Amino acid sequence: MPYELQALIGSAELLAVAAAEVPVARLAPLSQGLALIPATPAFLAALAYQVGGSEGALGDAAGFDWLPDGSGRRLAAWSKAGPIACVEACFFGGSGTQRAAVWADGRLVLGPLTSAEFAPFPPEGSPISRALRRLGAHVEPARADRADRADKVDGAHHVDEFEAVGLPAHRSTARWAAPA
């Protein structure tokens, strides 16, 4: 089953402010006090209008070509109130890529980090897990213990920050973020 995600992630409080500034934003709660705003077509169009850029024009947003030109300045401004990450993931049949970047204190502080298709993640984790760690996400020790036991028993499961905050539930942005 494919997995695709393009979103902004930050504290629920920070993203509530961002969503108030871009009223078409759909705020989705994650665990550990985080939330995400999916990069829906309506959100990207409204953001492009607000930042004076054009939707899909490669600009100052750390190489995320789906973000409108000028978005990096908006992310930097929001990050003065707390760190905010821009993430993307695209997987199908066990292979794919991830990209993540984090803005804090008005500047880009992590990334952009990109995983290559078919390459294993480095010991420090996937790009998105590293960004989530920068936002304060962590793997609960009890969950890590269960994951270790599961890995030893059947090798089927590994818990990282990506899973710990609930991102697997957001498998298809187009499906779960569709207007009601």
PDB file of C-alpha atoms in Angstrom:
ATOM      1  CA  MET A   1       0.000   0.000   0.000  1.00  0.00           C
ATOM      2  CA  PRO A   2       1.504   3.403  -0.937  1.00  0.00           C
ATOM      3  CA  TYR A   3       2.312   6.120   1.561  1.00  0.00           C
ATOM      4  CA  GLU A   4       2.468   9.773   0.577  1.00  0.00           C
ATOM      5  CA  LEU A   5       2.663  12.791   2.816  1.00  0.00           C
ATOM      6  CA  GLN A   6       3.462  16.456   2.302  1.00  0.00           C
ATOM      7  CA  ALA A   7       2.904  18.523   5.429  1.00  0.00           C
ATOM      8  CA  LEU A   8       4.023  21.023   8.003  1.00  0.00           C
ATOM      9  CA  ILE A   9       4.497  19.658  11.536  1.00  0.00           C
ATOM     10  CA  GLY A  10       4.907  21.580  14.765  1.00  0.00           C
ATOM     11  CA  SER A  11       3.414  21.980  18.194  1.00  0.00           C
ATOM     12  CA  ALA A  12      -0.363  22.010  18.201  1.00  0.00           C
ATOM     13  CA  GLU A  13      -0.306  25.582  19.553  1.00  0.00           C
ATOM     14  CA  LEU A  14       2.049  26.872  16.849  1.00  0.00           C
ATOM     15  CA  LEU A  15       0.109  25.237  14.034  1.00  0.00           C
ATOM     16  CA  ALA A  16      -3.168  26.593  15.427  1.00  0.00           C
ATOM     17  CA  VAL A  17      -1.677  30.080  14.900  1.00  0.00           C
ATOM     18  CA  ALA A  18      -0.545  29.136  11.379  1.00  0.00           C
ATOM     19  CA  ALA A  19      -3.994  27.708  10.603  1.00  0.00           C
ATOM     20  CA  ALA A  20      -5.625  30.925  11.804  1.00  0.00           C
ATOM     21  CA  GLU A  21      -3.431  32.874   9.375  1.00  0.00           C
ATOM     22  CA  VAL A  22      -4.239  30.512   6.485  1.00  0.00           C
ATOM     23  CA  PRO A  23      -7.908  29.704   7.174  1.00  0.00           C
ATOM     24  CA  VAL A  24      -8.158  26.839   4.644  1.00  0.00           C
ATOM     25  CA  ALA A  25      -5.479  24.918   6.582  1.00  0.00           C
ATOM     26  CA  ARG A  26      -6.695  21.629   8.031  1.00  0.00           C
ATOM     27  CA  LEU A  27      -5.114  20.948  11.394  1.00  0.00           C
ATOM     28  CA  ALA A  28      -4.639  17.259  12.262  1.00  0.00           C
ATOM     29  CA  PRO A  29      -3.534  16.247  15.753  1.00  0.00           C
ATOM     30  CA  LEU A  30      -0.610  13.905  16.288  1.00  0.00           C
ATOM     31  CA  SER A  31       0.552  12.543  19.619  1.00  0.00           C
ATOM     32  CA  GLN A  32       3.131  14.131  21.938  1.00  0.00           C
ATOM     33  CA  GLY A  33       1.602  17.604  21.577  1.00  0.00           C
ATOM     34  CA  LEU A  34       2.318  17.842  17.849  1.00  0.00           C
ATOM     35  CA  ALA A  35       0.008  18.457  14.925  1.00  0.00           C
ATOM     36  CA  LEU A  36       0.291  18.662  11.179  1.00  0.00           C
ATOM     37  CA  ILE A  37      -1.115  20.757   8.377  1.00  0.00           C
ATOM     38  CA  PRO A  38      -1.345  18.735   5.173  1.00  0.00           C
ATOM     39  CA  ALA A  39      -0.223  20.421   1.968  1.00  0.00           C
ATOM     40  CA  THR A  40      -3.619  20.282   0.293  1.00  0.00           C
ATOM     41  CA  PRO A  41      -4.123  22.168  -2.969  1.00  0.00           C
ATOM     42  CA  ALA A  42      -6.312  24.720  -1.151  1.00  0.00           C
ATOM     43  CA  PHE A  43      -3.674  25.317   1.538  1.00  0.00           C
ATOM     44  CA  LEU A  44      -0.869  25.717  -1.014  1.00  0.00           C
ATOM     45  CA  ALA A  45      -2.935  28.139  -3.122  1.00  0.00           C
ATOM     46  CA  ALA A  46      -3.832  30.258  -0.080  1.00  0.00           C
ATOM     47  CA  LEU A  47      -0.230  30.242   1.132  1.00  0.00           C
ATOM     48  CA  ALA A  48       1.002  31.267  -2.336  1.00  0.00           C
ATOM     49  CA  TYR A  49      -1.450  34.154  -2.350  1.00  0.00           C
ATOM     50  CA  GLN A  50      -0.331  35.304   1.113  1.00  0.00           C
ATOM     51  CA  VAL A  51       3.421  35.127   0.485  1.00  0.00           C
ATOM     52  CA  GLY A  52       3.189  36.647  -2.975  1.00  0.00           C
ATOM     53  CA  GLY A  53       4.708  33.626  -4.671  1.00  0.00           C
ATOM     54  CA  SER A  54       3.391  31.174  -7.147  1.00  0.00           C
ATOM     55  CA  GLU A  55       2.213  27.706  -6.194  1.00  0.00           C
ATOM     56  CA  GLY A  56       4.809  25.098  -7.102  1.00  0.00           C
ATOM     57  CA  ALA A  57       7.552  27.630  -7.907  1.00  0.00           C
ATOM     58  CA  LEU A  58      10.843  26.496  -6.424  1.00  0.00           C
ATOM     59  CA  GLY A  59      11.922  29.168  -4.020  1.00  0.00           C
ATOM     60  CA  ASP A  60      13.348  29.609  -0.572  1.00  0.00           C
ATOM     61  CA  ALA A  61      11.710  26.636   1.156  1.00  0.00           C
ATOM     62  CA  ALA A  62      14.724  24.294   1.329  1.00  0.00           C
ATOM     63  CA  GLY A  63      14.026  22.634  -2.000  1.00  0.00           C
ATOM     64  CA  PHE A  64      10.455  21.517  -1.317  1.00  0.00           C
ATOM     65  CA  ASP A  65       9.219  22.210  -4.835  1.00  0.00           C
ATOM     66  CA  TRP A  66       5.563  21.794  -3.874  1.00  0.00           C
ATOM     67  CA  LEU A  67       5.760  24.803  -1.527  1.00  0.00           C
ATOM     68  CA  PRO A  68       5.067  28.198  -3.056  1.00  0.00           C
ATOM     69  CA  ASP A  69       7.941  30.594  -3.624  1.00  0.00           C
ATOM     70  CA  GLY A  70       8.230  32.775  -0.507  1.00  0.00           C
ATOM     71  CA  SER A  71       7.137  30.028   1.897  1.00  0.00           C
ATOM     72  CA  GLY A  72      10.556  29.849   3.528  1.00  0.00           C
ATOM     73  CA  ARG A  73      10.075  33.377   4.854  1.00  0.00           C
ATOM     74  CA  ARG A  74       6.666  32.410   6.286  1.00  0.00           C
ATOM     75  CA  LEU A  75       8.089  29.259   7.887  1.00  0.00           C
ATOM     76  CA  ALA A  76      10.935  31.303   9.363  1.00  0.00           C
ATOM     77  CA  ALA A  77       8.437  33.814  10.786  1.00  0.00           C
ATOM     78  CA  TRP A  78       6.270  31.092  12.345  1.00  0.00           C
ATOM     79  CA  SER A  79       9.392  29.408  13.765  1.00  0.00           C
ATOM     80  CA  LYS A  80      10.096  32.409  15.978  1.00  0.00           C
ATOM     81  CA  ALA A  81       7.297  31.036  18.196  1.00  0.00           C
ATOM     82  CA  GLY A  82       8.588  27.452  18.048  1.00  0.00           C
ATOM     83  CA  PRO A  83      10.188  24.967  15.671  1.00  0.00           C
ATOM     84  CA  ILE A  84       8.273  23.933  12.577  1.00  0.00           C
ATOM     85  CA  ALA A  85       9.136  21.151  10.143  1.00  0.00           C
ATOM     86  CA  CYS A  86       8.342  20.678   6.509  1.00  0.00           C
ATOM     87  CA  VAL A  87       8.182  16.980   5.626  1.00  0.00           C
ATOM     88  CA  GLU A  88       7.467  14.779   2.659  1.00  0.00           C
ATOM     89  CA  ALA A  89       7.437  11.031   2.210  1.00  0.00           C
ATOM     90  CA  CYS A  90       6.586   8.870  -0.756  1.00  0.00           C
ATOM     91  CA  PHE A  91       6.774   5.089  -0.458  1.00  0.00           C
ATOM     92  CA  PHE A  92       5.394   2.249  -2.534  1.00  0.00           C
ATOM     93  CA  GLY A  93       6.188  -1.411  -2.133  1.00  0.00           C
ATOM     94  CA  GLY A  94       8.772  -0.808   0.579  1.00  0.00           C
ATOM     95  CA  SER A  95      10.912   1.674  -1.346  1.00  0.00           C
ATOM     96  CA  GLY A  96      10.735   5.414  -1.524  1.00  0.00           C
ATOM     97  CA  THR A  97      12.126   8.675  -0.250  1.00  0.00           C
ATOM     98  CA  GLN A  98      11.752  11.131   2.612  1.00  0.00           C
ATOM     99  CA  ARG A  99      12.733  14.748   2.959  1.00  0.00           C
ATOM    100  CA  ALA A 100      12.563  16.986   6.017  1.00  0.00           C
ATOM    101  CA  ALA A 101      13.728  20.390   7.181  1.00  0.00           C
ATOM    102  CA  VAL A 102      13.196  22.314  10.403  1.00  0.00           C
ATOM    103  CA  TRP A 103      13.018  26.049  11.005  1.00  0.00           C
ATOM    104  CA  ALA A 104      13.530  27.473  14.515  1.00  0.00           C
ATOM    105  CA  ASP A 105      14.252  30.933  15.872  1.00  0.00           C
ATOM    106  CA  GLY A 106      13.572  32.456  12.458  1.00  0.00           C
ATOM    107  CA  ARG A 107      16.008  30.357  10.420  1.00  0.00           C
ATOM    108  CA  LEU A 108      16.552  26.961   8.847  1.00  0.00           C
ATOM    109  CA  VAL A 109      18.264  24.846  11.535  1.00  0.00           C
ATOM    110  CA  LEU A 110      18.067  21.292  10.169  1.00  0.00           C
ATOM    111  CA  GLY A 111      18.288  20.054   6.618  1.00  0.00           C
ATOM    112  CA  PRO A 112      17.003  19.686   4.185  1.00  0.00           C
ATOM    113  CA  LEU A 113      17.627  16.008   4.873  1.00  0.00           C
ATOM    114  CA  THR A 114      16.823  13.573   2.085  1.00  0.00           C
ATOM    115  CA  SER A 115      16.821   9.799   1.935  1.00  0.00           C
ATOM    116  CA  ALA A 116      17.766   8.092  -1.293  1.00  0.00           C
ATOM    117  CA  GLU A 117      15.460   5.493  -2.766  1.00  0.00           C
ATOM    118  CA  PHE A 118      16.460   1.927  -1.825  1.00  0.00           C
ATOM    119  CA  ALA A 119      19.087   3.215   0.657  1.00  0.00           C
ATOM    120  CA  PRO A 120      18.746   2.217   4.317  1.00  0.00           C
ATOM    121  CA  PHE A 121      18.284   5.011   6.820  1.00  0.00           C
ATOM    122  CA  PRO A 122      21.467   6.011   8.668  1.00  0.00           C
ATOM    123  CA  PRO A 123      21.870   5.115  12.368  1.00  0.00           C
ATOM    124  CA  GLU A 124      20.550   8.537  13.408  1.00  0.00           C
ATOM    125  CA  GLY A 125      17.238   7.726  11.719  1.00  0.00           C
ATOM    126  CA  SER A 126      15.104   8.787   8.810  1.00  0.00           C
ATOM    127  CA  PRO A 127      14.886  12.449   7.761  1.00  0.00           C
ATOM    128  CA  ILE A 128      11.382  12.772   9.222  1.00  0.00           C
ATOM    129  CA  SER A 129      12.293  11.056  12.507  1.00  0.00           C
ATOM    130  CA  ARG A 130      15.278  13.388  12.887  1.00  0.00           C
ATOM    131  CA  ALA A 131      13.043  16.419  12.254  1.00  0.00           C
ATOM    132  CA  LEU A 132      10.472  15.123  14.735  1.00  0.00           C
ATOM    133  CA  ARG A 133      13.210  14.706  17.354  1.00  0.00           C
ATOM    134  CA  ARG A 134      14.125  18.378  16.789  1.00  0.00           C
ATOM    135  CA  LEU A 135      10.455  19.197  17.512  1.00  0.00           C
ATOM    136  CA  GLY A 136      10.649  17.277  20.798  1.00  0.00           C
ATOM    137  CA  ALA A 137       9.204  13.914  19.744  1.00  0.00           C
ATOM    138  CA  HIS A 138      10.613  10.816  21.358  1.00  0.00           C
ATOM    139  CA  VAL A 139      10.111   7.085  21.473  1.00  0.00           C
ATOM    140  CA  GLU A 140       8.621   5.994  24.771  1.00  0.00           C
ATOM    141  CA  PRO A 141      10.986   3.550  26.498  1.00  0.00           C
ATOM    142  CA  ALA A 142       8.180   1.020  27.036  1.00  0.00           C
ATOM    143  CA  ARG A 143       7.307   1.168  23.334  1.00  0.00           C
ATOM    144  CA  ALA A 144      10.941   0.783  22.380  1.00  0.00           C
ATOM    145  CA  ASP A 145      11.153  -2.306  24.610  1.00  0.00           C
ATOM    146  CA  ARG A 146       8.082  -3.806  22.938  1.00  0.00           C
ATOM    147  CA  ALA A 147       9.512  -3.009  19.516  1.00  0.00           C
ATOM    148  CA  ASP A 148      12.813  -4.666  20.445  1.00  0.00           C
ATOM    149  CA  ARG A 149      10.960  -7.783  21.540  1.00  0.00           C
ATOM    150  CA  ALA A 150       8.856  -7.729  18.351  1.00  0.00           C
ATOM    151  CA  ASP A 151      12.002  -7.371  16.241  1.00  0.00           C
ATOM    152  CA  LYS A 152      13.601 -10.301  18.060  1.00  0.00           C
ATOM    153  CA  VAL A 153      10.497 -12.461  17.728  1.00  0.00           C
ATOM    154  CA  ASP A 154       9.391 -11.864  14.169  1.00  0.00           C
ATOM    155  CA  GLY A 155      11.411  -8.938  12.789  1.00  0.00           C
ATOM    156  CA  ALA A 156       8.178  -7.270  11.720  1.00  0.00           C
ATOM    157  CA  HIS A 157       8.168  -3.956  13.574  1.00  0.00           C
ATOM    158  CA  HIS A 158      10.453  -1.083  14.521  1.00  0.00           C
ATOM    159  CA  VAL A 159       9.235   1.967  16.444  1.00  0.00           C
ATOM    160  CA  ASP A 160      10.794   5.347  15.717  1.00  0.00           C
ATOM    161  CA  GLU A 161       9.596   8.952  16.137  1.00  0.00           C
ATOM    162  CA  PHE A 162       7.638   8.695  12.862  1.00  0.00           C
ATOM    163  CA  GLU A 163       5.525   5.922  14.357  1.00  0.00           C
ATOM    164  CA  ALA A 164       5.568   7.296  17.911  1.00  0.00           C
ATOM    165  CA  VAL A 165       3.715  10.483  16.917  1.00  0.00           C
ATOM    166  CA  GLY A 166       1.181   8.619  14.755  1.00  0.00           C
ATOM    167  CA  LEU A 167       2.253   9.466  11.202  1.00  0.00           C
ATOM    168  CA  PRO A 168       1.411   5.993   9.844  1.00  0.00           C
ATOM    169  CA  ALA A 169      -2.269   6.938  10.270  1.00  0.00           C
ATOM    170  CA  HIS A 170      -1.792   9.662   7.647  1.00  0.00           C
ATOM    171  CA  ARG A 171      -1.004   7.277   4.793  1.00  0.00           C
ATOM    172  CA  SER A 172      -2.703   9.184   1.959  1.00  0.00           C
ATOM    173  CA  THR A 173      -3.002  12.936   2.276  1.00  0.00           C
ATOM    174  CA  ALA A 174      -5.511  13.137  -0.585  1.00  0.00           C
ATOM    175  CA  ARG A 175      -7.773  10.628   1.177  1.00  0.00           C
ATOM    176  CA  TRP A 176      -7.705  11.705   4.825  1.00  0.00           C
ATOM    177  CA  ALA A 177      -7.410  15.465   4.233  1.00  0.00           C
ATOM    178  CA  ALA A 178     -10.185  15.619   1.636  1.00  0.00           C
ATOM    179  CA  PRO A 179     -12.889  18.160   2.436  1.00  0.00           C
ATOM    180  CA  ALA A 180     -15.874  16.677   4.275  1.00  0.00           C
TER     181      ALA A 180
END
